[in-house]
Amino acid sequence: PTGAGKTTFIKLLLRFYDVNKGSISIDGKDIRQVNIQDLRKQIALVSQEVYLFHSTIAENIAYSLENISQSDIEEAAQKAQLHDFVKTLPQGYNSIIGERGIKLSGGQRQRIALARAIVRDPSILILDEATSAVDAESEELIHRVLKTFAQGRTVFIITHVLSEAFLDLVDRIVVMDQGKVAAIGSHAELLQSCHLYQRLTQSAMPGRAAA
């Protein structure tokens, strides 16, 4: 449900603030024992509110990275299903997109954010409600990107609206409620064992839940 603590969990993983009980470990190592810059270099975050700068598409994709070539930027854009759109623009990757990407659609902004994540080649990819504000076509494109890019990586998809496309991507679902983990399992397992998951699924996917 909304307010269950999903985004808080992600902030803890990124060490925007630290736990005051217990620990979070990656590959058995407490993340508080890792240099915070080194930790964040391994993680890419795509959120619902994408912050884009009043700059070019290329500069927005390469934001904060040094020694990134144009070919690296274009390769990331191709993987993010963005390249074909960019090539239709008169100035291509040098096109100014306006403050917060005001000249682009929601789906185009999200694909720039995906390209920004992809060019970093992260070990961990986090999508925090990343498709909640895009149309169905853009959501399908984003899922197609994730299907390929997720291979060999850990991917967290934070959502309170389940879809067929999400179910095709994930192998484990964590249900959260009031700041706690309520259940963990596959879609089929949770339909059988978790009343909260059943209720959330029925409201989001009535046809699939009935099956």
JSON list of N, CA and C in Angstrom, two decimals, residues 92-139:
[
{"chain": "A", "resi": 92, "resn": "GLY", "atom": "N", "xyz": [19.58, 16.48, -32.81]},
{"chain": "A", "resi": 92, "resn": "GLY", "atom": "CA", "xyz": [19.92, 15.17, -32.25]},
{"chain": "A", "resi": 92, "resn": "GLY", "atom": "C", "xyz": [20.24, 15.23, -30.77]},
{"chain": "A", "resi": 93, "resn": "TYR", "atom": "N", "xyz": [21.38, 14.66, -30.40]},
{"chain": "A", "resi": 93, "resn": "TYR", "atom": "CA", "xyz": [21.78, 14.61, -28.99]},
{"chain": "A", "resi": 93, "resn": "TYR", "atom": "C", "xyz": [22.16, 15.98, -28.44]},
{"chain": "A", "resi": 94, "resn": "ASN", "atom": "N", "xyz": [22.31, 16.95, -29.30]},
{"chain": "A", "resi": 94, "resn": "ASN", "atom": "CA", "xyz": [22.62, 18.31, -28.85]},
{"chain": "A", "resi": 94, "resn": "ASN", "atom": "C", "xyz": [21.35, 19.15, -28.64]},
{"chain": "A", "resi": 95, "resn": "SER", "atom": "N", "xyz": [20.19, 18.51, -28.69]},
{"chain": "A", "resi": 95, "resn": "SER", "atom": "CA", "xyz": [18.93, 19.23, -28.50]},
{"chain": "A", "resi": 95, "resn": "SER", "atom": "C", "xyz": [18.76, 19.63, -27.04]},
{"chain": "A", "resi": 96, "resn": "ILE", "atom": "N", "xyz": [18.39, 20.88, -26.80]},
{"chain": "A", "resi": 96, "resn": "ILE", "atom": "CA", "xyz": [18.11, 21.38, -25.45]},
{"chain": "A", "resi": 96, "resn": "ILE", "atom": "C", "xyz": [16.69, 20.94, -25.07]},
{"chain": "A", "resi": 97, "resn": "ILE", "atom": "N", "xyz": [16.54, 20.34, -23.90]},
{"chain": "A", "resi": 97, "resn": "ILE", "atom": "CA", "xyz": [15.24, 19.77, -23.53]},
{"chain": "A", "resi": 97, "resn": "ILE", "atom": "C", "xyz": [14.45, 20.64, -22.56]},
{"chain": "A", "resi": 98, "resn": "GLY", "atom": "N", "xyz": [15.03, 21.76, -22.12]},
{"chain": "A", "resi": 98, "resn": "GLY", "atom": "CA", "xyz": [14.31, 22.64, -21.21]},
{"chain": "A", "resi": 98, "resn": "GLY", "atom": "C", "xyz": [14.43, 22.19, -19.76]},
{"chain": "A", "resi": 99, "resn": "GLU", "atom": "N", "xyz": [14.11, 23.10, -18.84]},
{"chain": "A", "resi": 99, "resn": "GLU", "atom": "CA", "xyz": [14.19, 22.79, -17.41]},
{"chain": "A", "resi": 99, "resn": "GLU", "atom": "C", "xyz": [13.27, 21.62, -17.08]},
{"chain": "A", "resi": 100, "resn": "ARG", "atom": "N", "xyz": [13.83, 20.61, -16.41]},
{"chain": "A", "resi": 100, "resn": "ARG", "atom": "CA", "xyz": [13.11, 19.39, -16.05]},
{"chain": "A", "resi": 100, "resn": "ARG", "atom": "C", "xyz": [12.55, 18.65, -17.27]},
{"chain": "A", "resi": 101, "resn": "GLY", "atom": "N", "xyz": [13.16, 18.89, -18.44]},
{"chain": "A", "resi": 101, "resn": "GLY", "atom": "CA", "xyz": [12.73, 18.18, -19.65]},
{"chain": "A", "resi": 101, "resn": "GLY", "atom": "C", "xyz": [11.34, 18.55, -20.10]},
{"chain": "A", "resi": 102, "resn": "ILE", "atom": "N", "xyz": [10.99, 19.85, -19.94]},
{"chain": "A", "resi": 102, "resn": "ILE", "atom": "CA", "xyz": [9.63, 20.30, -20.23]},
{"chain": "A", "resi": 102, "resn": "ILE", "atom": "C", "xyz": [9.22, 20.10, -21.69]},
{"chain": "A", "resi": 103, "resn": "LYS", "atom": "N", "xyz": [10.20, 20.01, -22.59]},
{"chain": "A", "resi": 103, "resn": "LYS", "atom": "CA", "xyz": [9.89, 19.85, -24.01]},
{"chain": "A", "resi": 103, "resn": "LYS", "atom": "C", "xyz": [9.62, 18.39, -24.39]},
{"chain": "A", "resi": 104, "resn": "LEU", "atom": "N", "xyz": [9.72, 17.48, -23.43]},
{"chain": "A", "resi": 104, "resn": "LEU", "atom": "CA", "xyz": [9.56, 16.05, -23.70]},
{"chain": "A", "resi": 104, "resn": "LEU", "atom": "C", "xyz": [8.30, 15.49, -23.06]},
{"chain": "A", "resi": 105, "resn": "SER", "atom": "N", "xyz": [7.88, 14.34, -23.55]},
{"chain": "A", "resi": 105, "resn": "SER", "atom": "CA", "xyz": [6.76, 13.65, -22.92]},
{"chain": "A", "resi": 105, "resn": "SER", "atom": "C", "xyz": [7.26, 12.90, -21.69]},
{"chain": "A", "resi": 106, "resn": "GLY", "atom": "N", "xyz": [6.34, 12.41, -20.87]},
{"chain": "A", "resi": 106, "resn": "GLY", "atom": "CA", "xyz": [6.73, 11.66, -19.68]},
{"chain": "A", "resi": 106, "resn": "GLY", "atom": "C", "xyz": [7.52, 10.42, -20.03]},
{"chain": "A", "resi": 107, "resn": "GLY", "atom": "N", "xyz": [7.10, 9.71, -21.07]},
{"chain": "A", "resi": 107, "resn": "GLY", "atom": "CA", "xyz": [7.83, 8.51, -21.48]},
{"chain": "A", "resi": 107, "resn": "GLY", "atom": "C", "xyz": [9.23, 8.81, -21.97]},
{"chain": "A", "resi": 108, "resn": "GLN", "atom": "N", "xyz": [9.39, 9.92, -22.70]},
{"chain": "A", "resi": 108, "resn": "GLN", "atom": "CA", "xyz": [10.72, 10.31, -23.19]},
{"chain": "A", "resi": 108, "resn": "GLN", "atom": "C", "xyz": [11.63, 10.69, -22.03]},
{"chain": "A", "resi": 109, "resn": "ARG", "atom": "N", "xyz": [11.08, 11.39, -21.05]},
{"chain": "A", "resi": 109, "resn": "ARG", "atom": "CA", "xyz": [11.89, 11.75, -19.88]},
{"chain": "A", "resi": 109, "resn": "ARG", "atom": "C", "xyz": [12.34, 10.49, -19.13]},
{"chain": "A", "resi": 110, "resn": "GLN", "atom": "N", "xyz": [11.46, 9.52, -18.99]},
{"chain": "A", "resi": 110, "resn": "GLN", "atom": "CA", "xyz": [11.82, 8.30, -18.28]},
{"chain": "A", "resi": 110, "resn": "GLN", "atom": "C", "xyz": [12.87, 7.51, -19.04]},
{"chain": "A", "resi": 111, "resn": "ARG", "atom": "N", "xyz": [12.81, 7.55, -20.35]},
{"chain": "A", "resi": 111, "resn": "ARG", "atom": "CA", "xyz": [13.82, 6.81, -21.13]},
{"chain": "A", "resi": 111, "resn": "ARG", "atom": "C", "xyz": [15.18, 7.50, -21.08]},
{"chain": "A", "resi": 112, "resn": "ILE", "atom": "N", "xyz": [15.19, 8.83, -20.95]},
{"chain": "A", "resi": 112, "resn": "ILE", "atom": "CA", "xyz": [16.47, 9.51, -20.70]},
{"chain": "A", "resi": 112, "resn": "ILE", "atom": "C", "xyz": [17.02, 9.08, -19.34]},
{"chain": "A", "resi": 113, "resn": "ALA", "atom": "N", "xyz": [16.14, 9.00, -18.34]},
{"chain": "A", "resi": 113, "resn": "ALA", "atom": "CA", "xyz": [16.58, 8.55, -17.02]},
{"chain": "A", "resi": 113, "resn": "ALA", "atom": "C", "xyz": [17.11, 7.12, -17.07]},
{"chain": "A", "resi": 114, "resn": "LEU", "atom": "N", "xyz": [16.47, 6.27, -17.87]},
{"chain": "A", "resi": 114, "resn": "LEU", "atom": "CA", "xyz": [16.96, 4.90, -18.03]},
{"chain": "A", "resi": 114, "resn": "LEU", "atom": "C", "xyz": [18.33, 4.88, -18.72]},
{"chain": "A", "resi": 115, "resn": "ALA", "atom": "N", "xyz": [18.47, 5.69, -19.75]},
{"chain": "A", "resi": 115, "resn": "ALA", "atom": "CA", "xyz": [19.77, 5.77, -20.44]},
{"chain": "A", "resi": 115, "resn": "ALA", "atom": "C", "xyz": [20.85, 6.27, -19.48]},
{"chain": "A", "resi": 116, "resn": "ARG", "atom": "N", "xyz": [20.50, 7.22, -18.62]},
{"chain": "A", "resi": 116, "resn": "ARG", "atom": "CA", "xyz": [21.44, 7.73, -17.61]},
{"chain": "A", "resi": 116, "resn": "ARG", "atom": "C", "xyz": [21.86, 6.61, -16.67]},
{"chain": "A", "resi": 117, "resn": "ALA", "atom": "N", "xyz": [20.92, 5.74, -16.32]},
{"chain": "A", "resi": 117, "resn": "ALA", "atom": "CA", "xyz": [21.25, 4.60, -15.46]},
{"chain": "A", "resi": 117, "resn": "ALA", "atom": "C", "xyz": [22.08, 3.56, -16.21]},
{"chain": "A", "resi": 118, "resn": "ILE", "atom": "N", "xyz": [21.71, 3.27, -17.44]},
{"chain": "A", "resi": 118, "resn": "ILE", "atom": "CA", "xyz": [22.39, 2.24, -18.23]},
{"chain": "A", "resi": 118, "resn": "ILE", "atom": "C", "xyz": [23.84, 2.59, -18.49]},
{"chain": "A", "resi": 119, "resn": "VAL", "atom": "N", "xyz": [24.12, 3.87, -18.81]},
{"chain": "A", "resi": 119, "resn": "VAL", "atom": "CA", "xyz": [25.49, 4.26, -19.15]},
{"chain": "A", "resi": 119, "resn": "VAL", "atom": "C", "xyz": [26.43, 4.08, -17.96]},
{"chain": "A", "resi": 120, "resn": "ARG", "atom": "N", "xyz": [25.87, 4.00, -16.74]},
{"chain": "A", "resi": 120, "resn": "ARG", "atom": "CA", "xyz": [26.68, 3.79, -15.54]},
{"chain": "A", "resi": 120, "resn": "ARG", "atom": "C", "xyz": [27.01, 2.32, -15.32]},
{"chain": "A", "resi": 121, "resn": "ASP", "atom": "N", "xyz": [26.35, 1.42, -16.03]},
{"chain": "A", "resi": 121, "resn": "ASP", "atom": "CA", "xyz": [26.58, -0.02, -15.91]},
{"chain": "A", "resi": 121, "resn": "ASP", "atom": "C", "xyz": [26.54, -0.47, -14.45]},
{"chain": "A", "resi": 122, "resn": "PRO", "atom": "N", "xyz": [25.45, -0.22, -13.74]},
{"chain": "A", "resi": 122, "resn": "PRO", "atom": "CA", "xyz": [25.39, -0.50, -12.30]},
{"chain": "A", "resi": 122, "resn": "PRO", "atom": "C", "xyz": [25.22, -1.98, -12.00]},
{"chain": "A", "resi": 123, "resn": "SER", "atom": "N", "xyz": [25.65, -2.39, -10.82]},
{"chain": "A", "resi": 123, "resn": "SER", "atom": "CA", "xyz": [25.40, -3.75, -10.35]},
{"chain": "A", "resi": 123, "resn": "SER", "atom": "C", "xyz": [23.97, -3.88, -9.83]},
{"chain": "A", "resi": 124, "resn": "ILE", "atom": "N", "xyz": [23.44, -2.76, -9.30]},
{"chain": "A", "resi": 124, "resn": "ILE", "atom": "CA", "xyz": [22.09, -2.73, -8.74]},
{"chain": "A", "resi": 124, "resn": "ILE", "atom": "C", "xyz": [21.31, -1.60, -9.40]},
{"chain": "A", "resi": 125, "resn": "LEU", "atom": "N", "xyz": [20.14, -1.94, -9.93]},
{"chain": "A", "resi": 125, "resn": "LEU", "atom": "CA", "xyz": [19.25, -0.94, -10.55]},
{"chain": "A", "resi": 125, "resn": "LEU", "atom": "C", "xyz": [17.98, -0.86, -9.72]},
{"chain": "A", "resi": 126, "resn": "ILE", "atom": "N", "xyz": [17.58, 0.37, -9.39]},
{"chain": "A", "resi": 126, "resn": "ILE", "atom": "CA", "xyz": [16.37, 0.60, -8.59]},
{"chain": "A", "resi": 126, "resn": "ILE", "atom": "C", "xyz": [15.40, 1.44, -9.40]},
{"chain": "A", "resi": 127, "resn": "LEU", "atom": "N", "xyz": [14.17, 0.94, -9.54]},
{"chain": "A", "resi": 127, "resn": "LEU", "atom": "CA", "xyz": [13.12, 1.72, -10.18]},
{"chain": "A", "resi": 127, "resn": "LEU", "atom": "C", "xyz": [12.04, 1.98, -9.14]},
{"chain": "A", "resi": 128, "resn": "ASP", "atom": "N", "xyz": [11.91, 3.24, -8.75]},
{"chain": "A", "resi": 128, "resn": "ASP", "atom": "CA", "xyz": [10.97, 3.62, -7.70]},
{"chain": "A", "resi": 128, "resn": "ASP", "atom": "C", "xyz": [9.75, 4.29, -8.35]},
{"chain": "A", "resi": 129, "resn": "GLU", "atom": "N", "xyz": [8.70, 3.51, -8.56]},
{"chain": "A", "resi": 129, "resn": "GLU", "atom": "CA", "xyz": [7.48, 3.99, -9.24]},
{"chain": "A", "resi": 129, "resn": "GLU", "atom": "C", "xyz": [7.84, 4.62, -10.59]},
{"chain": "A", "resi": 130, "resn": "ALA", "atom": "N", "xyz": [8.80, 4.03, -11.28]},
{"chain": "A", "resi": 130, "resn": "ALA", "atom": "CA", "xyz": [9.37, 4.67, -12.46]},
{"chain": "A", "resi": 130, "resn": "ALA", "atom": "C", "xyz": [8.42, 4.72, -13.65]},
{"chain": "A", "resi": 131, "resn": "THR", "atom": "N", "xyz": [7.40, 3.88, -13.67]},
{"chain": "A", "resi": 131, "resn": "THR", "atom": "CA", "xyz": [6.49, 3.88, -14.82]},
{"chain": "A", "resi": 131, "resn": "THR", "atom": "C", "xyz": [5.09, 4.38, -14.47]},
{"chain": "A", "resi": 132, "resn": "SER", "atom": "N", "xyz": [4.94, 4.94, -13.28]},
{"chain": "A", "resi": 132, "resn": "SER", "atom": "CA", "xyz": [3.59, 5.31, -12.82]},
{"chain": "A", "resi": 132, "resn": "SER", "atom": "C", "xyz": [3.01, 6.50, -13.57]},
{"chain": "A", "resi": 133, "resn": "ALA", "atom": "N", "xyz": [3.87, 7.33, -14.20]},
{"chain": "A", "resi": 133, "resn": "ALA", "atom": "CA", "xyz": [3.38, 8.54, -14.86]},
{"chain": "A", "resi": 133, "resn": "ALA", "atom": "C", "xyz": [3.52, 8.49, -16.38]},
{"chain": "A", "resi": 134, "resn": "VAL", "atom": "N", "xyz": [3.71, 7.30, -16.94]},
{"chain": "A", "resi": 134, "resn": "VAL", "atom": "CA", "xyz": [3.89, 7.19, -18.39]},
{"chain": "A", "resi": 134, "resn": "VAL", "atom": "C", "xyz": [2.72, 6.44, -19.01]},
{"chain": "A", "resi": 135, "resn": "ASP", "atom": "N", "xyz": [2.56, 6.59, -20.33]},
{"chain": "A", "resi": 135, "resn": "ASP", "atom": "CA", "xyz": [1.46, 5.91, -21.01]},
{"chain": "A", "resi": 135, "resn": "ASP", "atom": "C", "xyz": [1.81, 4.44, -21.22]},
{"chain": "A", "resi": 136, "resn": "ALA", "atom": "N", "xyz": [0.83, 3.68, -21.68]},
{"chain": "A", "resi": 136, "resn": "ALA", "atom": "CA", "xyz": [0.99, 2.23, -21.81]},
{"chain": "A", "resi": 136, "resn": "ALA", "atom": "C", "xyz": [2.09, 1.87, -22.80]},
{"chain": "A", "resi": 137, "resn": "GLU", "atom": "N", "xyz": [2.19, 2.62, -23.90]},
{"chain": "A", "resi": 137, "resn": "GLU", "atom": "CA", "xyz": [3.22, 2.32, -24.90]},
{"chain": "A", "resi": 137, "resn": "GLU", "atom": "C", "xyz": [4.62, 2.53, -24.32]},
{"chain": "A", "resi": 138, "resn": "SER", "atom": "N", "xyz": [4.80, 3.64, -23.59]},
{"chain": "A", "resi": 138, "resn": "SER", "atom": "CA", "xyz": [6.10, 3.92, -22.98]},
{"chain": "A", "resi": 138, "resn": "SER", "atom": "C", "xyz": [6.43, 2.88, -21.92]},
{"chain": "A", "resi": 139, "resn": "GLU", "atom": "N", "xyz": [5.42, 2.48, -21.15]},
{"chain": "A", "resi": 139, "resn": "GLU", "atom": "CA", "xyz": [5.65, 1.46, -20.12]},
{"chain": "A", "resi": 139, "resn": "GLU", "atom": "C", "xyz": [6.11, 0.15, -20.75]}
]
